C-alpha atoms as a printed R data frame, in Angstrom:
    type eleno elety resid chain resno       x       y       z
1   ATOM     1    CA   ALA     A     1   0.000   0.000   0.000
2   ATOM     2    CA   VAL     A     2   1.200   3.498  -0.748
3   ATOM     3    CA   VAL     A     3   0.420   5.810   2.130
4   ATOM     4    CA   SER     A     4   1.193   9.492   2.484
5   ATOM     5    CA   THR     A     5   1.157  11.034   5.928
6   ATOM     6    CA   GLN     A     6   2.627  14.039   7.688
7   ATOM     7    CA   SER     A     7   3.769  12.201  10.795
8   ATOM     8    CA   THR     A     8   5.935   9.129  11.165
9   ATOM     9    CA   GLY     A     9   4.084   8.458  14.430
10  ATOM    10    CA   GLU     A    10   0.725   8.447  12.620
11  ATOM    11    CA   LEU     A    11   2.088   5.993  10.097
12  ATOM    12    CA   LYS     A    12   3.394   3.688  12.831
13  ATOM    13    CA   ASP     A    13   0.016   3.796  14.598
14  ATOM    14    CA   TRP     A    14  -1.727   2.988  11.308
15  ATOM    15    CA   CYS     A    15   0.665   0.091  10.649
16  ATOM    16    CA   GLU     A    16   0.167  -1.370  14.134
17  ATOM    17    CA   GLN     A    17  -3.611  -1.002  13.840
18  ATOM    18    CA   LEU     A    18  -3.563  -2.684  10.441
19  ATOM    19    CA   CYS     A    19  -1.522  -5.599  11.828
20  ATOM    20    CA   ASP     A    20  -3.941  -5.925  14.784
21  ATOM    21    CA   THR     A    21  -7.309  -5.605  13.037
22  ATOM    22    CA   GLY     A    22  -6.434  -6.813   9.519
23  ATOM    23    CA   PRO     A    23  -6.560 -10.572  10.257
24  ATOM    24    CA   GLN     A    24 -10.156 -10.443  11.496
25  ATOM    25    CA   TYR     A    25 -11.079  -9.179   8.022
26  ATOM    26    CA   GLY     A    26  -8.928 -11.736   6.215
27  ATOM    27    CA   TYR     A    27  -6.027  -9.360   5.591
28  ATOM    28    CA   HIS     A    28  -2.735 -10.613   6.981
29  ATOM    29    CA   PRO     A    29  -0.051  -7.910   6.645
30  ATOM    30    CA   ASN     A    30   3.537  -9.097   6.416
31  ATOM    31    CA   PRO     A    31   5.812  -6.313   7.707
32  ATOM    32    CA   SER     A    32   8.915  -8.192   6.535
33  ATOM    33    CA   LYS     A    33   7.739  -7.620   2.943
34  ATOM    34    CA   THR     A    34   7.022  -3.940   3.596
35  ATOM    35    CA   VAL     A    35   9.386  -1.132   2.632
36  ATOM    36    CA   LEU     A    36   9.048   2.369   4.028
37  ATOM    37    CA   ILE     A    37  10.631   4.984   1.771
38  ATOM    38    CA   VAL     A    38  11.404   8.135   3.756
39  ATOM    39    CA   LYS     A    39  11.583  11.282   1.631
40  ATOM    40    CA   ASP     A    40  13.652  13.373   4.025
41  ATOM    41    CA   SER     A    41  16.935  11.695   4.988
42  ATOM    42    CA   SER     A    42  16.940  13.605   8.288
43  ATOM    43    CA   ASP     A    43  13.939  11.463   9.334
44  ATOM    44    CA   LEU     A    44  15.663   8.182   8.433
45  ATOM    45    CA   ASP     A    45  17.063   7.380  11.894
46  ATOM    46    CA   LEU     A    46  13.727   8.075  13.613
47  ATOM    47    CA   ALA     A    47  11.863   5.960  11.053
48  ATOM    48    CA   ARG     A    48  14.317   3.082  11.495
49  ATOM    49    CA   GLU     A    49  13.975   3.316  15.268
50  ATOM    50    CA   MET     A    50  10.186   3.092  14.968
51  ATOM    51    CA   PHE     A    51   9.720   0.563  12.139
52  ATOM    52    CA   VAL     A    52  12.660  -1.839  12.133
53  ATOM    53    CA   PRO     A    53  11.400  -3.512  15.361
54  ATOM    54    CA   LEU     A    54   8.142  -4.220  13.481
55  ATOM    55    CA   GLY     A    55  10.117  -5.956  10.721
56  ATOM    56    CA   VAL     A    56   9.706  -3.164   8.163
57  ATOM    57    CA   THR     A    57  12.627  -2.260   5.882
58  ATOM    58    CA   VAL     A    58  13.343   1.479   5.961
59  ATOM    59    CA   THR     A    59  15.226   3.381   3.252
60  ATOM    60    CA   CYS     A    60  15.405   6.863   1.784
61  ATOM    61    CA   GLU     A    61  16.554   5.750  -1.679
62  ATOM    62    CA   GLY     A    62  13.947   3.505  -3.254
63  ATOM    63    CA   GLN     A    63  12.728  -0.012  -3.942
64  ATOM    64    CA   ARG     A    64  11.804  -2.166  -6.909
65  ATOM    65    CA   HIS     A    65   8.041  -2.724  -7.036
66  ATOM    66    CA   LEU     A    66   6.127  -4.880  -9.537
67  ATOM    67    CA   GLY     A    67   8.919  -4.740 -12.108
68  ATOM    68    CA   ALA     A    68   9.317  -0.989 -11.894
69  ATOM    69    CA   VAL     A    69  10.960   1.139  -9.249
70  ATOM    70    CA   VAL     A    70   9.750   3.670  -6.682
71  ATOM    71    CA   GLY     A    71  12.095   6.145  -5.073
72  ATOM    72    CA   THR     A    72  14.464   9.016  -5.670
73  ATOM    73    CA   GLU     A    73  15.429  10.189  -9.128
74  ATOM    74    CA   GLU     A    74  18.990   8.941  -8.538
75  ATOM    75    CA   TYR     A    75  17.749   5.483  -7.489
76  ATOM    76    CA   ARG     A    76  15.500   5.253 -10.555
77  ATOM    77    CA   ARG     A    77  18.352   6.369 -12.840
78  ATOM    78    CA   LYS     A    78  20.733   3.765 -11.420
79  ATOM    79    CA   TYR     A    79  18.082   1.027 -11.715
80  ATOM    80    CA   VAL     A    80  17.334   1.865 -15.356
81  ATOM    81    CA   GLU     A    81  21.018   2.184 -16.288
82  ATOM    82    CA   GLU     A    82  21.655  -1.331 -14.926
83  ATOM    83    CA   LYS     A    83  18.709  -2.683 -16.916
84  ATOM    84    CA   VAL     A    84  19.782  -0.908 -20.121
85  ATOM    85    CA   SER     A    85  23.312  -2.256 -19.726
86  ATOM    86    CA   LYS     A    86  21.926  -5.826 -19.581
87  ATOM    87    CA   TRP     A    87  19.670  -5.210 -22.577
88  ATOM    88    CA   VAL     A    88  22.576  -3.817 -24.604
89  ATOM    89    CA   GLU     A    89  24.456  -7.079 -23.955
90  ATOM    90    CA   GLU     A    90  21.415  -9.079 -25.081
91  ATOM    91    CA   ILE     A    91  21.052  -7.020 -28.269
92  ATOM    92    CA   ASN     A    92  24.737  -7.557 -29.041
93  ATOM    93    CA   GLN     A    93  24.196 -11.311 -28.648
94  ATOM    94    CA   LEU     A    94  21.145 -11.111 -30.929
95  ATOM    95    CA   ALA     A    95  23.196  -9.201 -33.497
96  ATOM    96    CA   ASP     A    96  25.761 -12.000 -33.470
97  ATOM    97    CA   LEU     A    97  22.952 -14.536 -33.950
98  ATOM    98    CA   ALA     A    98  21.316 -12.425 -36.680
99  ATOM    99    CA   SER     A    99  24.281 -12.823 -39.008
100 ATOM   100    CA   TYR     A   100  23.374 -16.505 -39.559
101 ATOM   101    CA   GLU     A   101  19.797 -16.777 -38.169
102 ATOM   102    CA   PRO     A   102  18.097 -13.447 -38.950
103 ATOM   103    CA   GLN     A   103  14.514 -14.718 -38.594
104 ATOM   104    CA   ALA     A   104  15.179 -16.224 -35.169
105 ATOM   105    CA   ALA     A   105  16.923 -13.051 -34.004
106 ATOM   106    CA   TYR     A   106  14.098 -10.850 -35.314
107 ATOM   107    CA   SER     A   107  11.493 -13.022 -33.621
108 ATOM   108    CA   ALA     A   108  13.365 -12.978 -30.312
109 ATOM   109    CA   PHE     A   109  13.650  -9.199 -30.556
110 ATOM   110    CA   THR     A   110  10.018  -8.447 -31.440
111 ATOM   111    CA   LYS     A   111   8.308 -11.127 -29.353
112 ATOM   112    CA   GLY     A   112  10.445 -11.091 -26.238
113 ATOM   113    CA   ILE     A   113  13.256  -8.705 -25.499
114 ATOM   114    CA   ILE     A   114  11.563  -5.496 -26.627
115 ATOM   115    CA   HIS     A   115   8.664  -5.969 -24.183
116 ATOM   116    CA   ARG     A   116  11.030  -5.841 -21.199
117 ATOM   117    CA   TRP     A   117  12.023  -2.269 -21.841
118 ATOM   118    CA   THR     A   118   8.652  -1.018 -23.070
119 ATOM   119    CA   TYR     A   119   7.226  -2.009 -19.684
120 ATOM   120    CA   VAL     A   120   9.985  -0.116 -17.870
121 ATOM   121    CA   MET     A   121   9.440   2.913 -20.124
122 ATOM   122    CA   ARG     A   122   5.716   2.924 -19.325
123 ATOM   123    CA   THR     A   123   6.086   2.550 -15.560
124 ATOM   124    CA   ILE     A   124   9.003   4.857 -14.709
125 ATOM   125    CA   PRO     A   125   8.646   8.536 -15.671
126 ATOM   126    CA   ASP     A   126  11.271  10.714 -17.387
127 ATOM   127    CA   ILE     A   127  13.803   8.032 -18.352
128 ATOM   128    CA   GLY     A   128  13.794   8.161 -22.155
129 ATOM   129    CA   HIS     A   129  17.269   9.691 -22.328
130 ATOM   130    CA   LEU     A   130  18.685   6.686 -20.466
131 ATOM   131    CA   PHE     A   131  17.851   4.435 -23.431
132 ATOM   132    CA   GLU     A   132  20.286   6.129 -25.857
133 ATOM   133    CA   LYS     A   133  22.875   3.329 -25.594
134 ATOM   134    CA   LEU     A   134  20.182   0.778 -26.386
135 ATOM   135    CA   GLU     A   135  18.991   2.763 -29.404
136 ATOM   136    CA   GLU     A   136  22.583   3.077 -30.595
137 ATOM   137    CA   VAL     A   137  23.249  -0.686 -30.456
138 ATOM   138    CA   ILE     A   138  19.946  -1.409 -32.224
139 ATOM   139    CA   ASN     A   139  20.818   1.085 -34.989
140 ATOM   140    CA   ASN     A   140  24.476   0.196 -35.398
141 ATOM   141    CA   ARG     A   141  24.573  -3.545 -34.675
142 ATOM   142    CA   LEU     A   142  21.190  -5.315 -34.707
143 ATOM   143    CA   ILE     A   143  19.476  -3.777 -37.725
144 ATOM   144    CA   PRO     A   144  22.545  -4.048 -40.002
145 ATOM   145    CA   ALA     A   145  22.954  -7.679 -38.903
146 ATOM   146    CA   LEU     A   146  19.279  -8.416 -39.631
147 ATOM   147    CA   VAL     A   147  19.184  -6.849 -43.098
148 ATOM   148    CA   GLY     A   148  22.771  -7.609 -44.082
149 ATOM   149    CA   ARG     A   149  23.895  -3.986 -44.532
150 ATOM   150    CA   PRO     A   150  23.805  -0.570 -42.834
151 ATOM   151    CA   VAL     A   151  20.491   1.283 -43.212
152 ATOM   152    CA   SER     A   152  19.736   4.950 -43.804
153 ATOM   153    CA   THR     A   153  17.753   7.100 -41.399
154 ATOM   154    CA   HIS     A   154  14.755   6.883 -43.735
155 ATOM   155    CA   GLU     A   155  14.953   3.075 -43.837
156 ATOM   156    CA   ARG     A   156  15.277   3.023 -40.051
157 ATOM   157    CA   LYS     A   157  12.039   5.009 -39.742
158 ATOM   158    CA   ILE     A   158  10.295   2.496 -41.997
159 ATOM   159    CA   LEU     A   159  11.638  -0.429 -39.967
160 ATOM   160    CA   GLU     A   160  10.208   1.161 -36.789
161 ATOM   161    CA   LEU     A   161   6.662   0.807 -38.114
162 ATOM   162    CA   PRO     A   162   4.539  -2.089 -36.842
163 ATOM   163    CA   VAL     A   163   4.239  -5.067 -39.166
164 ATOM   164    CA   ARG     A   164   0.439  -4.858 -39.278
């Protein structure tokens, strides 16, 4: 649950009340799977003092959540850069494969790999600029390997269009 409150004490009271009354309604909170992200780092020690005994993880940076990430801009940037670095490696491997199995490489690209980063792009705001390395390896390695030659900017625009 995402909760916004002015007071750390209010949040602790809410958490304790939820743990006490939740089970009678069939809701069984698990504080060990809960992460409290504190916006102001000056409140971090107080929040840890209050919530760590309950089993809650406390941070002021961020946390991965449902395949995306919630937290500071720096935390989100680092998370996305790590992902993009992995995807660049995968695209380089696909480009190697594409030189002798272009259909298999194209299928793997369009049916699998591409969906990983489109999800991240949809769920984390303001990260488009972090995908430049990925775009570069697609333009300079994958597409030339798939079609057997370098392509012009105009051809690249055509290749971006959906197949249907």
